[in-house]
mmCIF file of C-alpha atoms in Angstrom:
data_model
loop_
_atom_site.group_PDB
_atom_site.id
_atom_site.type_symbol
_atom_site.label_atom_id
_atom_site.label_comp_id
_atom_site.label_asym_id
_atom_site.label_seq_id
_atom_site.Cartn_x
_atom_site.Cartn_y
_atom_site.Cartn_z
ATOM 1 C CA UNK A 1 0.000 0.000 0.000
ATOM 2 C CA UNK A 2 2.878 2.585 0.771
ATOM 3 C CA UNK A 3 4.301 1.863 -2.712
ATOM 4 C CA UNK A 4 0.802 3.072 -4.079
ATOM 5 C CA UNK A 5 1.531 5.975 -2.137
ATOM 6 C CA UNK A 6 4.621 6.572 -3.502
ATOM 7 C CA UNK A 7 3.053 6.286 -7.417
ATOM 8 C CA UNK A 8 0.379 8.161 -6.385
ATOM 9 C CA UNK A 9 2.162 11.280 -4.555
ATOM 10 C CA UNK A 10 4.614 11.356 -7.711
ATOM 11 C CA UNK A 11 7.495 9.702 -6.329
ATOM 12 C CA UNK A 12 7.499 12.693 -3.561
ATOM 13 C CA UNK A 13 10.856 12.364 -1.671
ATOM 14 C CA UNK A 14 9.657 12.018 2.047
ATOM 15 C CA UNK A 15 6.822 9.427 1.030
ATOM 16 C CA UNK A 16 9.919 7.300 -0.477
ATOM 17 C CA UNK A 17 12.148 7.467 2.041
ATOM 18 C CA UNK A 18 8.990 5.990 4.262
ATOM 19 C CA UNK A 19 8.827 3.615 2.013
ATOM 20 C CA UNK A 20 12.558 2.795 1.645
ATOM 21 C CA UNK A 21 12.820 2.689 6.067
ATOM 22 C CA UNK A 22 9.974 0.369 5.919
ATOM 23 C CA UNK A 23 11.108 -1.779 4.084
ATOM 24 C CA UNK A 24 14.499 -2.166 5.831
ATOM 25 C CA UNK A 25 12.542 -3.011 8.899
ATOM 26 C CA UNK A 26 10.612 -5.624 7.209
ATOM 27 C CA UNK A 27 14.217 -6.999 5.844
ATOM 28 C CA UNK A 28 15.385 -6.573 9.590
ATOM 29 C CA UNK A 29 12.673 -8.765 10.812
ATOM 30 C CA UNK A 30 12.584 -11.560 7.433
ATOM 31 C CA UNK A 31 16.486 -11.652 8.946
ATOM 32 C CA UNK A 32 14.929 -12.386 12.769
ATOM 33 C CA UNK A 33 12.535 -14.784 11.480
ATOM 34 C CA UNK A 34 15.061 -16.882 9.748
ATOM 35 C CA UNK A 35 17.433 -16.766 12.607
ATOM 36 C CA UNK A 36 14.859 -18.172 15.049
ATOM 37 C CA UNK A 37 13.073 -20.843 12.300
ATOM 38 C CA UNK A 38 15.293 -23.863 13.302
ATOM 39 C CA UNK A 39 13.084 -26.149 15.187
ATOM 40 C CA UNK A 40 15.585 -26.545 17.998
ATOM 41 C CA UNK A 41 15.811 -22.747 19.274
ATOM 42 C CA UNK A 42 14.453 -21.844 21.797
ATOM 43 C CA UNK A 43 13.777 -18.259 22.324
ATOM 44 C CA UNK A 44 14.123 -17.511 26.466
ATOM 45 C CA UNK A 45 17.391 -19.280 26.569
ATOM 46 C CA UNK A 46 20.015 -16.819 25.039
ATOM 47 C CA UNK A 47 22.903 -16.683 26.448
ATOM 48 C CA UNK A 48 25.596 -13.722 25.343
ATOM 49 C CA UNK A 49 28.987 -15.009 23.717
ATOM 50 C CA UNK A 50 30.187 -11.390 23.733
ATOM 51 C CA UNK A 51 30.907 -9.409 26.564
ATOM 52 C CA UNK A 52 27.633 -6.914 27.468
ATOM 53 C CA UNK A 53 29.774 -3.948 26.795
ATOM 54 C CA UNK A 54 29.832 -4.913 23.064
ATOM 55 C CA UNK A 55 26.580 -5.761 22.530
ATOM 56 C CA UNK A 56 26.119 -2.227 24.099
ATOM 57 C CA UNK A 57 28.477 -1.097 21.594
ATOM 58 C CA UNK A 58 26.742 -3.091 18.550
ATOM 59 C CA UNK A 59 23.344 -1.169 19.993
ATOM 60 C CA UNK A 60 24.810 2.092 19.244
ATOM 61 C CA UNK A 61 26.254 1.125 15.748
ATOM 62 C CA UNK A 62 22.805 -0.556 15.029
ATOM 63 C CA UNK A 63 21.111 3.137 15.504
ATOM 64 C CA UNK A 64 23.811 4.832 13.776
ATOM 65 C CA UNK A 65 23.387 2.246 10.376
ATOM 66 C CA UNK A 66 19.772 3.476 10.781
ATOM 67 C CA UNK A 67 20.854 7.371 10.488
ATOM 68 C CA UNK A 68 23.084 6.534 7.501
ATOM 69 C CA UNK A 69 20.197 4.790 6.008
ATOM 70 C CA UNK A 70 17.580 7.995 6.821
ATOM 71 C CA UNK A 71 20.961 10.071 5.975
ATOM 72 C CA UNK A 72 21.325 8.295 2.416
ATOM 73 C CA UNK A 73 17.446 8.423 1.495
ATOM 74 C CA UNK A 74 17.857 11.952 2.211
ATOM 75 C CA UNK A 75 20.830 12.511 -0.498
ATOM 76 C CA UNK A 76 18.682 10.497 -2.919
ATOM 77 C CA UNK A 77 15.940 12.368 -2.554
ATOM 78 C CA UNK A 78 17.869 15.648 -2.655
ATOM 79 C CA UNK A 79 19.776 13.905 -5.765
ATOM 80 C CA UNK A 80 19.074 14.138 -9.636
ATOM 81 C CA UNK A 81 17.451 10.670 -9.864
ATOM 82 C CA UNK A 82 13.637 10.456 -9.639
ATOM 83 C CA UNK A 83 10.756 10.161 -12.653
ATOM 84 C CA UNK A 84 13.410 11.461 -15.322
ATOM 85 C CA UNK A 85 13.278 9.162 -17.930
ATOM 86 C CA UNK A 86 11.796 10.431 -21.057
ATOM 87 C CA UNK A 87 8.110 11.099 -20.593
ATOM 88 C CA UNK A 88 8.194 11.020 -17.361
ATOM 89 C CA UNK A 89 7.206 14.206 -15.102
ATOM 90 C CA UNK A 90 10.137 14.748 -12.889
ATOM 91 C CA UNK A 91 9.501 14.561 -9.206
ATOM 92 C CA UNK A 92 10.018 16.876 -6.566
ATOM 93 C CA UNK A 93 13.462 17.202 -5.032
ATOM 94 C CA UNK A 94 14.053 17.483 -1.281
ATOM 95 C CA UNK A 95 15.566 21.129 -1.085
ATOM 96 C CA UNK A 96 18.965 20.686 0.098
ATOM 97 C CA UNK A 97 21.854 20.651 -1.539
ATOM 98 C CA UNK A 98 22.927 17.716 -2.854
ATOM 99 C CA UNK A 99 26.346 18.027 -1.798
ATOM 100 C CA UNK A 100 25.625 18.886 1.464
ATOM 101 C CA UNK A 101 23.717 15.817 2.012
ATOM 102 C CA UNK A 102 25.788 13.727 0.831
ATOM 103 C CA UNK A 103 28.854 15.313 3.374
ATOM 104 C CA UNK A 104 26.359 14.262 6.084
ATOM 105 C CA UNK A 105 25.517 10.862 4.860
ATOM 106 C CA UNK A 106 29.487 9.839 4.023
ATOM 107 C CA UNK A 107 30.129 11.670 7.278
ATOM 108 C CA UNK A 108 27.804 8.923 9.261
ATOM 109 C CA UNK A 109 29.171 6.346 7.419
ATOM 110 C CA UNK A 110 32.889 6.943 8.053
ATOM 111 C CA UNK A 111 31.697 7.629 11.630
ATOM 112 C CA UNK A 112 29.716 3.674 11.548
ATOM 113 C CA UNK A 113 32.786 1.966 9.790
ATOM 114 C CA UNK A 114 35.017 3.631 12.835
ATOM 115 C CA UNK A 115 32.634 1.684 15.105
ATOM 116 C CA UNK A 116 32.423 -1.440 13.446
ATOM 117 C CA UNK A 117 36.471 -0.926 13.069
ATOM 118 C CA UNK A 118 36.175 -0.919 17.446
ATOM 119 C CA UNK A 119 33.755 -3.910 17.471
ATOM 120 C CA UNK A 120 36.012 -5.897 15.371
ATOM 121 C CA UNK A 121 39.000 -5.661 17.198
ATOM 122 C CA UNK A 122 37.235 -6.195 20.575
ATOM 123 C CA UNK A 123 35.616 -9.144 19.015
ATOM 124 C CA UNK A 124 38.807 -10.731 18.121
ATOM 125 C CA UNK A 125 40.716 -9.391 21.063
ATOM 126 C CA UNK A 126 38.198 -11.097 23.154
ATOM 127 C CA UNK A 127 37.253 -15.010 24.123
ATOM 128 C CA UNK A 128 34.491 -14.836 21.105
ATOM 129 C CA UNK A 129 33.315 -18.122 18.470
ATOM 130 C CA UNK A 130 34.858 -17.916 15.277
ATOM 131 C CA UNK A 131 31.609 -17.328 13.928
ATOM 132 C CA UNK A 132 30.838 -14.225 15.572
ATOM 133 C CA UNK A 133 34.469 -12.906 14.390
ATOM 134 C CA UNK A 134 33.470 -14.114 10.556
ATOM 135 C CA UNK A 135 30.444 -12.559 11.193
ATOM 136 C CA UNK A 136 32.379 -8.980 12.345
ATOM 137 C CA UNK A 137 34.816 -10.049 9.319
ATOM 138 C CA UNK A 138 32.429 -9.933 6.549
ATOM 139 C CA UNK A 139 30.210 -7.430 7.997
ATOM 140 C CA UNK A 140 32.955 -5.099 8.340
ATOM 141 C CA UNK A 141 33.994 -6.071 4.536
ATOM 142 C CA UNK A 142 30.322 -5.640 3.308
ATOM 143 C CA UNK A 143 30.656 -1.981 5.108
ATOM 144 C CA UNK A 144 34.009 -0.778 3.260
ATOM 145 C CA UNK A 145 32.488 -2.090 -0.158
ATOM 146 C CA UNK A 146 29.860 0.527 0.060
ATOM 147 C CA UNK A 147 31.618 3.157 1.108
ATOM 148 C CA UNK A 148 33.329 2.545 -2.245
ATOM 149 C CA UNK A 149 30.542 2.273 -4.401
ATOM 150 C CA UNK A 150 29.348 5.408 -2.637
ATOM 151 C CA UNK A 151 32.557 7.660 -2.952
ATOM 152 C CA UNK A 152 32.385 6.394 -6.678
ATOM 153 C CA UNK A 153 29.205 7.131 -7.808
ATOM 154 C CA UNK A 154 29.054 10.495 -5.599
ATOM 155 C CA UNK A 155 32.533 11.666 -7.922
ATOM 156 C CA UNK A 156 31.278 9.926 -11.206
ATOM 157 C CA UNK A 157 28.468 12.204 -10.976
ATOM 158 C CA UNK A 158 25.632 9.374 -9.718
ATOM 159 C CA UNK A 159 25.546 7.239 -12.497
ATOM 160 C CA UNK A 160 21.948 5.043 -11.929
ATOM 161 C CA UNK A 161 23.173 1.861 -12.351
ATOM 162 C CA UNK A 162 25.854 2.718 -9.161
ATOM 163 C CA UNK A 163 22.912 4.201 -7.532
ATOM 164 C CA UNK A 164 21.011 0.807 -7.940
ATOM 165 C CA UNK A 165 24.275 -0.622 -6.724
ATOM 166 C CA UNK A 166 24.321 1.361 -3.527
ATOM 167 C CA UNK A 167 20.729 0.346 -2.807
ATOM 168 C CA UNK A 168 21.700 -3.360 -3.126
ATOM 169 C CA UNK A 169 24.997 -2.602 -1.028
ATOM 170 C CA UNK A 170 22.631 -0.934 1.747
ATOM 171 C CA UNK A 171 20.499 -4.002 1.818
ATOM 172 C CA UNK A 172 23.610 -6.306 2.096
ATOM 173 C CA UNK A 173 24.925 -4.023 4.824
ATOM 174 C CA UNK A 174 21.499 -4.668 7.008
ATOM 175 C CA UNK A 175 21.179 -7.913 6.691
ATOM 176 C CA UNK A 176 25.268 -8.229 7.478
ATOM 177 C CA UNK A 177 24.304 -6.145 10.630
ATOM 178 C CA UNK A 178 21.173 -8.233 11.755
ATOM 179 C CA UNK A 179 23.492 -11.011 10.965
ATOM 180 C CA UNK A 180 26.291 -10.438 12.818
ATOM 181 C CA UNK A 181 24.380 -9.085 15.827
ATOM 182 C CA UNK A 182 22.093 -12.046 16.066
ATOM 183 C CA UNK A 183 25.311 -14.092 16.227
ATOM 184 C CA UNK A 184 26.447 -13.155 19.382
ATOM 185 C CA UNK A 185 23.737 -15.147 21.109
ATOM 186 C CA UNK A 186 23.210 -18.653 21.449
ATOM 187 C CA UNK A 187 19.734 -20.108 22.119
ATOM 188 C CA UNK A 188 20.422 -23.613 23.666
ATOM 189 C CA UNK A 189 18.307 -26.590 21.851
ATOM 190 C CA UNK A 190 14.928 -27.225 23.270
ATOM 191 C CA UNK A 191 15.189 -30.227 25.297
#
């Protein structure tokens, strides 16, 4: 129904970056839901195989992936690409500088890869399964990709195709996130 929305209101900026949020969460919880589907987990008996400090720390970088998220629908919306194909009316363009916003997005992102930068070397500095370091590994990997593709396409002049990249990159990056989050718990069979 939001999509709808977003046809119907022209593809106004605000209504899509709704859209685009909402959708993250959903992706957030398919990631959950998948995580707890094994028929032996059982959800009240988690038990942390990171210290509490760093899943403190992993709380913090979680809400700070969701500003560069907000942050990047922002610069899209502010950006060139929106209903300008040919025949096409072109939609309306949040008024900020597109520069601007992209400073603050890149800004939040350099300040989230500094973060995950800490949690990986306290995960491996610590008494943590190799699968939660993987986990940091790749998610920390996934994280420095899309900076790239987002310097690139920000000083190639937002080609759409790296745009469309970006978008997949951002959806990689959240379920890396979930991912790596979710494994620093274990949930003991059910008995």
């Amino acid at each position: 129904m939001l999509g709808g929305i977003v046809v119907y209101t022209k593809l106004n900026p605000y209504v899509v970056m709704v859209h685009f949020f909402a959708t993250m969460l959903l992706l957030v919880d398919a990631v959950v839901l998948v995580h707890r589907s094994p028929r032996d987990y059982s959800p009240g008996s988690a038990h942390l195989l990171v210290p509490r400090p760093l899943i403190r720390l992993f709380y913090g970088a979680l809400a700070v992936l969701a500003l560069v998220i907000a942050a990047g629908t922002a610069t899209t919306g502010a950006g060139p690409h929106a209903g300008d194909a040919s025949g096409q009316q072109i939609a309306k363009r949040i008024p900020i500088a597109l520069r601007d916003m992209a400073e603050l997005h890149s800004s939040l992102a350099l300040l989230l890869i500094g973060i995950t930068i800490g949690l990986v070397v306290a995960i491996h500095m610590g008494d943590v399964p190799e699968r939660v370091r993987r986990s940091a590994r790749v998610l920390l990997i996934v994280m420095v990709a899309q900076a790239a593709v987002g310097y690139t396409q920000y000083f190639t002049h937002l080609p759409a195709l790296l745009v469309e990249v970006h978008i997949l990159g951002a959806t990689a990056l959240v379920i890396g996130a979930v991912q790596t989050f979710l494994s620093c718990t274990y949930h003991a069979p059910r008995c």
